[in-house]
mmCIF file of C-alpha atoms in Angstrom:
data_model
loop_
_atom_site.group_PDB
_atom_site.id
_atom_site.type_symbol
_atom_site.label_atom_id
_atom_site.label_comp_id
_atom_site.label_asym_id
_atom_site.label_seq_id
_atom_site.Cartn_x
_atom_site.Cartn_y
_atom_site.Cartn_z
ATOM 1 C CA UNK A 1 136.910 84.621 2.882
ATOM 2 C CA UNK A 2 135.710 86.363 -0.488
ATOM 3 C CA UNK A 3 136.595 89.422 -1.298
ATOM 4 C CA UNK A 4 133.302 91.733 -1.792
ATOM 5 C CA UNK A 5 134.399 92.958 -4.749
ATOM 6 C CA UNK A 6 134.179 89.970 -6.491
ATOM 7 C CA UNK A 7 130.891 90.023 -6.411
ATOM 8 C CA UNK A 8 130.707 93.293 -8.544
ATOM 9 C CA UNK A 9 130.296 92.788 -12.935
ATOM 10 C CA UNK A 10 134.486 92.555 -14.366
ATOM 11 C CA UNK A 11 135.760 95.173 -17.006
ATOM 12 C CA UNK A 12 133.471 93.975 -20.421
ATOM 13 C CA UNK A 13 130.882 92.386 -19.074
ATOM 14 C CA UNK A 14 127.092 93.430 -19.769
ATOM 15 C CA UNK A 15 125.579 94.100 -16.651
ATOM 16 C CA UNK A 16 122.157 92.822 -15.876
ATOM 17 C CA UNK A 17 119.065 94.438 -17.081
ATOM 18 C CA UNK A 18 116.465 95.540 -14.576
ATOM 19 C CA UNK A 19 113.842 96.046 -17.540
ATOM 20 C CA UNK A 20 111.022 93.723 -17.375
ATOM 21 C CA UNK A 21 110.679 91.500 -20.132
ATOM 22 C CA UNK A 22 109.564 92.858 -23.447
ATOM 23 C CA UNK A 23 106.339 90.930 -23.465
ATOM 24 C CA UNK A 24 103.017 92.411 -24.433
ATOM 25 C CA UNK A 25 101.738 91.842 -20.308
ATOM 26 C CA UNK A 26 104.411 93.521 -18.708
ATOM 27 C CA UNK A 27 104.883 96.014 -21.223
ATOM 28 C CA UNK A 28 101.218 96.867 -20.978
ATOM 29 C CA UNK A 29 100.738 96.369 -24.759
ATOM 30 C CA UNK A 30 97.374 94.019 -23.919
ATOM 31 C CA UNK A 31 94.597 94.640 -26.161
ATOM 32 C CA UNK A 32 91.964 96.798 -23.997
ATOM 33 C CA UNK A 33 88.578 98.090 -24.019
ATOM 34 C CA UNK A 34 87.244 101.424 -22.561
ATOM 35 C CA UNK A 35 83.647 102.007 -22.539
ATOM 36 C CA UNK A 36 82.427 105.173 -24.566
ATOM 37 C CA UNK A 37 79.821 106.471 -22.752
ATOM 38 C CA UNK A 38 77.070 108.716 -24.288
ATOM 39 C CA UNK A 39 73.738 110.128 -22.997
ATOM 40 C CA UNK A 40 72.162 107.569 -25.135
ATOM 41 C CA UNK A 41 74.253 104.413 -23.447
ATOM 42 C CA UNK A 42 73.855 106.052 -20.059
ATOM 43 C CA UNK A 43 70.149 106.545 -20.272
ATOM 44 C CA UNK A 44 69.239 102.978 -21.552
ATOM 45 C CA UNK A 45 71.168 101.231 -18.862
ATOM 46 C CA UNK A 46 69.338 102.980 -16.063
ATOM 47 C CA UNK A 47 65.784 102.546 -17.743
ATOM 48 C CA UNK A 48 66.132 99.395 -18.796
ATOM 49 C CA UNK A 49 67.822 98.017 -15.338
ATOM 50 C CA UNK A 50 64.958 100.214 -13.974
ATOM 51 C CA UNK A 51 62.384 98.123 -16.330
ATOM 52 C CA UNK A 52 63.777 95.125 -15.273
ATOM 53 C CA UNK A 53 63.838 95.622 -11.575
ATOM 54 C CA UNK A 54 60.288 97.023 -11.547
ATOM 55 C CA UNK A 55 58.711 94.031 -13.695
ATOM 56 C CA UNK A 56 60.856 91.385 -10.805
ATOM 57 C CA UNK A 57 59.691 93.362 -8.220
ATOM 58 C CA UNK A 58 55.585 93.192 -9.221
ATOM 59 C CA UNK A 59 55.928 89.569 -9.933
ATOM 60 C CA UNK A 60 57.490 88.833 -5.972
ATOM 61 C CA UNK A 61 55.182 90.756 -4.657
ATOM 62 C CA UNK A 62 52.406 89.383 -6.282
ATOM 63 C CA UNK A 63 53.560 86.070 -5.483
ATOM 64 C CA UNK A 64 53.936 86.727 -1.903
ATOM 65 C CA UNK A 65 50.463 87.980 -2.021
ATOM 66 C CA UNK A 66 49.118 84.768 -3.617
ATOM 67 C CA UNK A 67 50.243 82.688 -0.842
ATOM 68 C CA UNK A 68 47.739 81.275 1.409
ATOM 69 C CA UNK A 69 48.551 82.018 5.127
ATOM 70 C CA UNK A 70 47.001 81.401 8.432
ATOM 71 C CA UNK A 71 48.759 82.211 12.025
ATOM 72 C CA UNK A 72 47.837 81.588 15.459
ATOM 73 C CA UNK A 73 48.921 83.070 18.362
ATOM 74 C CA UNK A 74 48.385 80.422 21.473
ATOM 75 C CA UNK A 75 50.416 82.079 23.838
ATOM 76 C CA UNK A 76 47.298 83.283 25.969
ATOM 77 C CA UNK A 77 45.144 80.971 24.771
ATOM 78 C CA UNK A 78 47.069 78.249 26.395
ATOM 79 C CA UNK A 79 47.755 80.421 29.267
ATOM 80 C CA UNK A 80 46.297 78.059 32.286
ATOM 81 C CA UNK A 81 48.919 75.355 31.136
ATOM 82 C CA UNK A 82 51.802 77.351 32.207
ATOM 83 C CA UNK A 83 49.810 78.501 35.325
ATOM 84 C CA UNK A 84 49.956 74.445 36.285
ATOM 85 C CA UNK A 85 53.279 74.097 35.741
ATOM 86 C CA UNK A 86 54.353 76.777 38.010
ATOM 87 C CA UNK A 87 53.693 74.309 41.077
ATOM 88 C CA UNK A 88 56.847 71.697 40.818
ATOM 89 C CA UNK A 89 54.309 69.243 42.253
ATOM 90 C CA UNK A 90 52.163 69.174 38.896
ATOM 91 C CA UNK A 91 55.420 67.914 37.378
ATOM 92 C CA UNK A 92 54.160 64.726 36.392
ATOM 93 C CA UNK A 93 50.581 66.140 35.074
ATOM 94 C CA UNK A 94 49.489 66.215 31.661
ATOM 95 C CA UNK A 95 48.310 69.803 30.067
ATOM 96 C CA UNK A 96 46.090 70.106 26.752
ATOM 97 C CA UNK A 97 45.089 72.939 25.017
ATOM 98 C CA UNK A 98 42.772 73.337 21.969
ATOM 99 C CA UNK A 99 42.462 76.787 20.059
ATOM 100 C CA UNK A 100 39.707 76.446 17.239
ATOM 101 C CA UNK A 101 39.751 78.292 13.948
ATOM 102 C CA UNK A 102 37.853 78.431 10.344
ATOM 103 C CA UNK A 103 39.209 78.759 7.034
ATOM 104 C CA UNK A 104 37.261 80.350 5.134
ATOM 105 C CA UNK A 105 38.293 78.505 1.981
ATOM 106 C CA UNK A 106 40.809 76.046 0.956
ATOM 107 C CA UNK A 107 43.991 75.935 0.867
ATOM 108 C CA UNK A 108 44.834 73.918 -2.351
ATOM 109 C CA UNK A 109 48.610 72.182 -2.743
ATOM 110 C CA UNK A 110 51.042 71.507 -0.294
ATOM 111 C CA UNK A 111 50.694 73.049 2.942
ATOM 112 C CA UNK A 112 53.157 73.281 5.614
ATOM 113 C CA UNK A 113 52.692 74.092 9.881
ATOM 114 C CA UNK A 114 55.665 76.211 11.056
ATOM 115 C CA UNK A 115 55.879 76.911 14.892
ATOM 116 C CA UNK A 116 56.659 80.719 15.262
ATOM 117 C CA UNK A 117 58.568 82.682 18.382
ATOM 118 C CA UNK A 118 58.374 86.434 18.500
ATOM 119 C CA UNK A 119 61.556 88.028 21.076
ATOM 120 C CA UNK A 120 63.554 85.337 21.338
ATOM 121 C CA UNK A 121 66.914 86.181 19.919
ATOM 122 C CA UNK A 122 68.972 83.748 18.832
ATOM 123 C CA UNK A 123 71.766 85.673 17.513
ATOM 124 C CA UNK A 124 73.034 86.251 20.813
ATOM 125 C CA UNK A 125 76.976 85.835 20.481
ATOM 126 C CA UNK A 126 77.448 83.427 23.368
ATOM 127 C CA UNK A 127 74.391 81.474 22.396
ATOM 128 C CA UNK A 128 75.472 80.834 18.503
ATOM 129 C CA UNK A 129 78.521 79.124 19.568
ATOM 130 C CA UNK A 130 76.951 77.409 22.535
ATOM 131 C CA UNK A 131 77.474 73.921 20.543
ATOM 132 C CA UNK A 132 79.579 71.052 20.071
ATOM 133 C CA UNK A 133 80.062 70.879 15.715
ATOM 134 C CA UNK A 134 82.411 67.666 16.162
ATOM 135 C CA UNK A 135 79.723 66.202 19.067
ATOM 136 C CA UNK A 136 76.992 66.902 16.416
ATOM 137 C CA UNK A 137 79.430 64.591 13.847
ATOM 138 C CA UNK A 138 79.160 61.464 16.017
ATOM 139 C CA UNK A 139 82.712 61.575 17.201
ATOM 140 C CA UNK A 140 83.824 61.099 20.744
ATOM 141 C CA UNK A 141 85.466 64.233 21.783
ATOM 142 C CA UNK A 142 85.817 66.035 24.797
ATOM 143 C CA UNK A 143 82.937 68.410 24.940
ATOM 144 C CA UNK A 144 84.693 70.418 28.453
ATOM 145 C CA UNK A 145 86.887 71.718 25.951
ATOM 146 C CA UNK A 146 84.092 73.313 23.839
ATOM 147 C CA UNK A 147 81.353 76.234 24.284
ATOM 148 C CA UNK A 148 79.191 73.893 25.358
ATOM 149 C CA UNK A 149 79.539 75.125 28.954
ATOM 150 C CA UNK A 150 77.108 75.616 31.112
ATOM 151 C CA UNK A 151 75.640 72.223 29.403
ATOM 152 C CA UNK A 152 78.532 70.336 28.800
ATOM 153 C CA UNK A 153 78.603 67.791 31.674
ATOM 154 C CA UNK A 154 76.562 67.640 34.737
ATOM 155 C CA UNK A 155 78.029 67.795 38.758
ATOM 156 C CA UNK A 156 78.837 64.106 38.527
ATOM 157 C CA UNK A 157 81.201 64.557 35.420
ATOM 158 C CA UNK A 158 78.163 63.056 33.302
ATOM 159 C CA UNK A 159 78.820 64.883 29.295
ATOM 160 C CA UNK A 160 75.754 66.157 27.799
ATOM 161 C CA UNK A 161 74.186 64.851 24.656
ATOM 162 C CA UNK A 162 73.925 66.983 22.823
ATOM 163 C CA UNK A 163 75.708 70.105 24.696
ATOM 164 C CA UNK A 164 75.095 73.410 24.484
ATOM 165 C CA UNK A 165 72.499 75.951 24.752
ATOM 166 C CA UNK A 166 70.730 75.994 21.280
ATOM 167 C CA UNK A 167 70.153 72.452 22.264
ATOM 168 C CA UNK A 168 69.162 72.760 25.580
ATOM 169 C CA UNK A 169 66.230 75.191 24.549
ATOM 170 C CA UNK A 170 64.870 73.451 22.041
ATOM 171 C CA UNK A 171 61.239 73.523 21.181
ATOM 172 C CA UNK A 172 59.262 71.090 22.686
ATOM 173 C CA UNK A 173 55.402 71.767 22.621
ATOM 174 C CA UNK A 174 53.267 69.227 20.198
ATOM 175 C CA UNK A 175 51.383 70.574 17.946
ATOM 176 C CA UNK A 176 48.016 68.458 16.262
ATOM 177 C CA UNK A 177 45.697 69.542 13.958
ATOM 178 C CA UNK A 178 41.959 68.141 13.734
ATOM 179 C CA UNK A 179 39.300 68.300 11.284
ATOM 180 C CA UNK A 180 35.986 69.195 12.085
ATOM 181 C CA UNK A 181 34.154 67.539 9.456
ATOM 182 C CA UNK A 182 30.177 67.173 10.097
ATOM 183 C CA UNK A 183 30.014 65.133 13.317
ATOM 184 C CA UNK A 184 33.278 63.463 13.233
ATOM 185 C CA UNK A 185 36.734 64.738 14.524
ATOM 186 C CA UNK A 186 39.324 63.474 11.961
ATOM 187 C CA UNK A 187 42.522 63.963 12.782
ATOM 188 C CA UNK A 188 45.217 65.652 9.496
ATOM 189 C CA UNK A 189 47.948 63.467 8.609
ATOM 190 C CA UNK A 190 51.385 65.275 9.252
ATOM 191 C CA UNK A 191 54.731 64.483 7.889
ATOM 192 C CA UNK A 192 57.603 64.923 10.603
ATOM 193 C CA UNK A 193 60.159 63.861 7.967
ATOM 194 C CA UNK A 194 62.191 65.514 5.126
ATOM 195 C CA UNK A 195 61.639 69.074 7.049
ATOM 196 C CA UNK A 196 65.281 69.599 7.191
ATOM 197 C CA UNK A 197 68.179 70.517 4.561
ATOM 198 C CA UNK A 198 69.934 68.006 2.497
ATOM 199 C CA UNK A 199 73.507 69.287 3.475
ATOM 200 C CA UNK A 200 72.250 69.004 7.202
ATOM 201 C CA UNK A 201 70.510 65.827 7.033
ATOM 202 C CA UNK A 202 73.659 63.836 5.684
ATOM 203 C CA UNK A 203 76.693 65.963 6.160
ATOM 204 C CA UNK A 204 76.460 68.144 9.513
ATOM 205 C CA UNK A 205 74.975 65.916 11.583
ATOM 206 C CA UNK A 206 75.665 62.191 12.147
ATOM 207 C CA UNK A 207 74.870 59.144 15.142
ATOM 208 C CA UNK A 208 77.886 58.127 16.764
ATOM 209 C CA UNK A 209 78.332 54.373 15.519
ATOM 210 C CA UNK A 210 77.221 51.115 17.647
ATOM 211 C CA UNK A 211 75.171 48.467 17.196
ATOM 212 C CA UNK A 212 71.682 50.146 18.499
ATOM 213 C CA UNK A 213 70.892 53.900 19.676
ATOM 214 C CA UNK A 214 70.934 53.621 23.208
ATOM 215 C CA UNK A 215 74.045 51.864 23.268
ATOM 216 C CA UNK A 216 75.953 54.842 21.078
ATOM 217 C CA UNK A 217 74.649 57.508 23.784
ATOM 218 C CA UNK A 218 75.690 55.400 26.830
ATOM 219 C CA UNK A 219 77.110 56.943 29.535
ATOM 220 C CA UNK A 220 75.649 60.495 28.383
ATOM 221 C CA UNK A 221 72.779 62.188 29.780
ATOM 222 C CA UNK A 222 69.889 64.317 28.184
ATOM 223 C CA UNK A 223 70.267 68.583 28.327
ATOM 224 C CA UNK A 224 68.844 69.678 31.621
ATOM 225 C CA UNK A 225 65.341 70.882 30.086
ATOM 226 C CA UNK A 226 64.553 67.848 28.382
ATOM 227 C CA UNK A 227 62.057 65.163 29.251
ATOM 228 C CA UNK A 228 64.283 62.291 27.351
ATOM 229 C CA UNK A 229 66.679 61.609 25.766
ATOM 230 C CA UNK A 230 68.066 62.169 22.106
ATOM 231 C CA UNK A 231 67.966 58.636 21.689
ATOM 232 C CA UNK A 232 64.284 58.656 21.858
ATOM 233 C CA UNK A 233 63.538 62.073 20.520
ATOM 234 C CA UNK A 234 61.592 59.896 17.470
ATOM 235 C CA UNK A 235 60.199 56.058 19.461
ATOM 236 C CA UNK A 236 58.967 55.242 16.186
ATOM 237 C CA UNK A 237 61.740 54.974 14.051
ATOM 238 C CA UNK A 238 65.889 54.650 15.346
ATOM 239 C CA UNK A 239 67.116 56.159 12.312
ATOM 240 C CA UNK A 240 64.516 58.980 12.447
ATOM 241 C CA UNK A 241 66.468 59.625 16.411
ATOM 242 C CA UNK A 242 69.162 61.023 17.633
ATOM 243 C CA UNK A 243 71.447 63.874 16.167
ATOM 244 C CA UNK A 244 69.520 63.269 12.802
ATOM 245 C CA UNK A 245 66.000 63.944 14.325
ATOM 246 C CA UNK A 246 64.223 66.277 11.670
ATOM 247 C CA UNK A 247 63.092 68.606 14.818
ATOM 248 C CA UNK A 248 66.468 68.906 16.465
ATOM 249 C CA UNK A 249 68.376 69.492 13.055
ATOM 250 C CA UNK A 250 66.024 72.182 12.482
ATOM 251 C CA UNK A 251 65.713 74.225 16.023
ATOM 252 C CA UNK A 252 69.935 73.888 15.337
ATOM 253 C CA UNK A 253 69.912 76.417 12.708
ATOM 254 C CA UNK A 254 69.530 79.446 14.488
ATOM 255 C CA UNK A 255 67.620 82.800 12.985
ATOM 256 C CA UNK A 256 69.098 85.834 12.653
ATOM 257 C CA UNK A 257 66.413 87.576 14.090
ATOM 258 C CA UNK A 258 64.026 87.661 17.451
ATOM 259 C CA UNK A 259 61.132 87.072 15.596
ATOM 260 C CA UNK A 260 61.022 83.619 13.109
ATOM 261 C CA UNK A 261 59.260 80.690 12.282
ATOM 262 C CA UNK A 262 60.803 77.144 11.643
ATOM 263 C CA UNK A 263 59.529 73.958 10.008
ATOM 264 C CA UNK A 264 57.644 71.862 11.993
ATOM 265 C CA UNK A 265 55.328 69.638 10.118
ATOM 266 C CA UNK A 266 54.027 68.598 6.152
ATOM 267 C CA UNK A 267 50.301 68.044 5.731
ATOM 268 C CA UNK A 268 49.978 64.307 4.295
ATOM 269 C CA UNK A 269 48.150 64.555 0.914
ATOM 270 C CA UNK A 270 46.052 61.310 1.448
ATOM 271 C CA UNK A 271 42.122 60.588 1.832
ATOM 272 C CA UNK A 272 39.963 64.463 2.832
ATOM 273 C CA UNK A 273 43.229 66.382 2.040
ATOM 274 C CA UNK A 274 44.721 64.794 -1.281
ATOM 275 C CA UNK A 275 43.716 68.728 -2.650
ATOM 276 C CA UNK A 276 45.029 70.370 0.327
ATOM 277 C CA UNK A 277 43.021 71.563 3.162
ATOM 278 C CA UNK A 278 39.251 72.075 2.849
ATOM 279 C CA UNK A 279 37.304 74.580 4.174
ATOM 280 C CA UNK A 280 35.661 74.575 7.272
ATOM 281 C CA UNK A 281 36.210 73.991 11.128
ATOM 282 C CA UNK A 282 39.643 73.237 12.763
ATOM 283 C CA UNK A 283 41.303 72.850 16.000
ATOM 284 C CA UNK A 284 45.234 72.943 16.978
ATOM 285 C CA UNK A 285 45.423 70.539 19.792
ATOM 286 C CA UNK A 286 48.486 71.570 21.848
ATOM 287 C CA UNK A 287 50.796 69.310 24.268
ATOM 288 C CA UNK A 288 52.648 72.017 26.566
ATOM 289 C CA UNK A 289 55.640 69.065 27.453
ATOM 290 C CA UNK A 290 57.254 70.405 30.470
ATOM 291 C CA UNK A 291 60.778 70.551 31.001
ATOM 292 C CA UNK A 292 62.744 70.989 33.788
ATOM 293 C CA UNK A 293 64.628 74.563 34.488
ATOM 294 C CA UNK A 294 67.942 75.387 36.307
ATOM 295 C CA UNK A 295 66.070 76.314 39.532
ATOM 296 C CA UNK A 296 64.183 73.154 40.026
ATOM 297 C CA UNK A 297 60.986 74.006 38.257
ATOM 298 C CA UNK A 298 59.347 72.305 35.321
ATOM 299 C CA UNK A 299 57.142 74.148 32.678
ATOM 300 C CA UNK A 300 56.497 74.119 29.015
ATOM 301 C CA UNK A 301 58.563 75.388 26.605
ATOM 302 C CA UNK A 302 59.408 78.924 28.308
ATOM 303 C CA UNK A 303 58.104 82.184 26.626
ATOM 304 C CA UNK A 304 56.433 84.639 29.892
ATOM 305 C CA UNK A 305 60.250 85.038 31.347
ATOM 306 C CA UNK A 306 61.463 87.180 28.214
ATOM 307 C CA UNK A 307 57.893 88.565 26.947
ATOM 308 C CA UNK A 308 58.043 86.264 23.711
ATOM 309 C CA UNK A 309 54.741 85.052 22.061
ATOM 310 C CA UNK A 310 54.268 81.819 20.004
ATOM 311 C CA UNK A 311 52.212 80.878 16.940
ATOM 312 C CA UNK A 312 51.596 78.057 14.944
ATOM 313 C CA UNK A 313 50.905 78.835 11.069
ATOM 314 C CA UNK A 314 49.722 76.982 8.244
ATOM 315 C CA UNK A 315 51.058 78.185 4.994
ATOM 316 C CA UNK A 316 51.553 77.062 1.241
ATOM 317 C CA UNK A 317 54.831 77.854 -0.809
ATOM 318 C CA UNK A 318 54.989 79.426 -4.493
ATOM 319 C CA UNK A 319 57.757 79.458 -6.672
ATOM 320 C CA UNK A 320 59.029 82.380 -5.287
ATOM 321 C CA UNK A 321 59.055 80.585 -1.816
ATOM 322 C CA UNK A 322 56.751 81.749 1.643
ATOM 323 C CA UNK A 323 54.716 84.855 2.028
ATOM 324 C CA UNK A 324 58.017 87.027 2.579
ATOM 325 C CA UNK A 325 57.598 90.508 0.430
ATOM 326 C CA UNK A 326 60.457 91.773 0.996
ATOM 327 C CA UNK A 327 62.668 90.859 -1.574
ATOM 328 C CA UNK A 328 59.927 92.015 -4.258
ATOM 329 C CA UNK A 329 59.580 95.566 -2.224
ATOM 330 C CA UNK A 330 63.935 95.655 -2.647
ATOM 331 C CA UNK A 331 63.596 95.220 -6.035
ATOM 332 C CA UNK A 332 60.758 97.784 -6.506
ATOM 333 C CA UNK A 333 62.888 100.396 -4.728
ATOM 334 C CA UNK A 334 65.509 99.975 -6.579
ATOM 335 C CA UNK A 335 63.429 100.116 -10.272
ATOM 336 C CA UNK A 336 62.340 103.507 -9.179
ATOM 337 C CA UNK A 337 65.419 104.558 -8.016
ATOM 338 C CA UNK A 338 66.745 103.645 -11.361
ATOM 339 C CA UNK A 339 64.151 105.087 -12.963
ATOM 340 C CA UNK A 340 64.025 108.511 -11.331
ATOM 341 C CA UNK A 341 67.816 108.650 -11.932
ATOM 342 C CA UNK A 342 67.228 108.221 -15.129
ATOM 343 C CA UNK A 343 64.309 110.991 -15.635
ATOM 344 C CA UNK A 344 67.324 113.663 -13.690
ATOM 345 C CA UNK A 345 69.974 113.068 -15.682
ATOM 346 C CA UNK A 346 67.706 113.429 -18.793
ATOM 347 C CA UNK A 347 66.513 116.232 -17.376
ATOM 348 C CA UNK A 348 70.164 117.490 -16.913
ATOM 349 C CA UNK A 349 71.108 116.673 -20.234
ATOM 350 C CA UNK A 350 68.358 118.678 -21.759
ATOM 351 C CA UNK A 351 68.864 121.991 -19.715
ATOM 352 C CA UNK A 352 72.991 121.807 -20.405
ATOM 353 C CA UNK A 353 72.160 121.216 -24.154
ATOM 354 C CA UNK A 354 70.120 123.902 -24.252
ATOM 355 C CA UNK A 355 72.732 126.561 -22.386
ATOM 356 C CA UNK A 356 75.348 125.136 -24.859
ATOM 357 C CA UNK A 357 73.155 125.888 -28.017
ATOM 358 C CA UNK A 358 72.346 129.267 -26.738
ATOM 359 C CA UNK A 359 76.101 130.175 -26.413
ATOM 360 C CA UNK A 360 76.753 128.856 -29.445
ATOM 361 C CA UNK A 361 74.274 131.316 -31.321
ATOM 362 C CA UNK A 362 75.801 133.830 -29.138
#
């Protein structure tokens, strides 16, 4: 065993500095730069961030402005459909409705229908993380073992594809729009692809891997209020179906707040609407799909049981994007705040100076 005091610096030895190193960083000899501020440098920088903020702020907001809009409510105009669904034994019946309108002039460039829901929060905690990420992926995981419940699996041990409760609720009315032109009914051409984000479209959300569709989702069953399955959310086209459906990748990205619109369909510049949308006579011709409920019911897409509304809107985009003012009112606050700060420290600056130059004749 050593003794301790061997340990301890002999008789003529240097003992060890604790200095730090004499370098210019930890001797704090780095070259530095302290702003000098004067009245003048003060001043400018709130008047001219005040400048800027005010000229960024007119220009959003006039944007916004310049956007063409149109919004339909069709909650109680569709009203008898959900009255016929309330009787399980219309389950298998049909339901239509048609709500006419009239632009007054036309919307020129692209135009875009949205589907809108007003008190329907989907920021609810439980709800947000109501989803399987991995599922979503294409992998085979165990989905009991995620949020998904209560639509993971059914009674039977059956998984859910896709789980969860974002998915489970997922918007389901079809929305058509018809032009009234003259004597003849013609019906718009609507894009139901490239609605969704790049990022989502080919990184979050993939079909597991087989040699067809059906086979991939086999031995999985749809979410208990939907009519079919994910496989066939898009008949058309396979690799429009599935986890990668434009529809379903978009109801998956949940608002932040009760009231919000989402993507739903691109109007087809081709033939009468190469411009845009003329003016004239219209009519949104609405499919209320039913879906079956928890308590054995079937009805459209549920809004009566938490007082929400729904609205379909036809909009154009500007460089700025939708017709969303807010971030041009933010930035007009905040120019006047600037420049109001700016007027009371002038005004400041004048009365001091003017007490100093009277003591100083004093």
């Amino acid at each position: 065993m050593k003794n301790k005091t061997s340990f301890l610096p002999r008789e003529g030895e240097a003992q060890p500095s604790r200095c730090p190193d004499n370098s210019a960083f930890k001797q704090q000899r780095l070259p530095a730069w302290k702003p000098q501020l004067t009245i003048a440098s003060v001043l400018s920088s709130f008047f001219l961030t005040g400048a800027f903020c005010l000229t960024v702020g007119v220009c959003l907001v006039l944007s916004a402005n310049s956007v063409r809009e149109v919004q339909i409510d069709y909650s109680d105009k569709c009203s008898d459909c959900s009255k016929l669904h309330e009787n399980s034994s219309n389950w298998n019946k049909e339901c239509h409705c048609s709500v006419h309108f009239m632009l007054q002039e036309d919307i020129l460039g692209d135009v875009f229908m949205y589907y809108g829901l007003q008190n329907f929060y989907q920021n609810h905690h439980r709800y947000m993380i109501s989803r399987s990420d991995a599922q979503l992926l294409g992998r085979n995981v165990n989905i009991q073992r995620s949020y998904c419940a209560p639509f993971s699996t059914y009674r039977n041990g059956t998984p859910v594809a896709p789980c969860g409760a974002i998915a489970n609720s997922m918007f389901n009315d079809t929305i058509d729009l018809f032009y009234n032109r003259n004597s003849s009914v013609i019906q718009v051409p609507l894009l139901k692809t490239g609605n969704s984000w790049w990022t989502d479209k080919n990184v979050k959300f993939h079909n597991p891997e087989s040699y067809n569709l059906s086979s991939a989702f086999a031995g999985t069953a749809r979410p208990p209020y939907w009519q079919k399955p994910v496989y066939l959310l898009d008949k058309e086209d396979e690799r429009k179906s599935g986890y990668v459906n434009d529809d379903f990748i978009v109801w998956m990205r949940v608002s932040a707040f009760a009231t919000f619109r989402n993507l739903y369909r691109r109007v087809r510049r081709v033939q009468h609407f190469v411009a845009g949308l003329p003016a004239g006579n219209y009519t949104f011709r609405i499919s209320y799909n039913i879906l079956s409920d928890s308590l054995g019911l079937l009805e459209n897409f549920p809004v009566a049981r938490f007082k929400g509304r729904k609205h379909v809107i036809l909009s154009t985009v500007v460089w700025s994007g939708g017709s969303n003012p807010f971030l041009g009112i933010a930035y007009l606050v905040s120019g006047t705040a600037a420049t109001l700060a700016g007027f009371v420290i002038t005004g400041i600056h004048l009365k001091l100076r003017k007490k100093k130059t009277y003591f100083q004749r004093q």
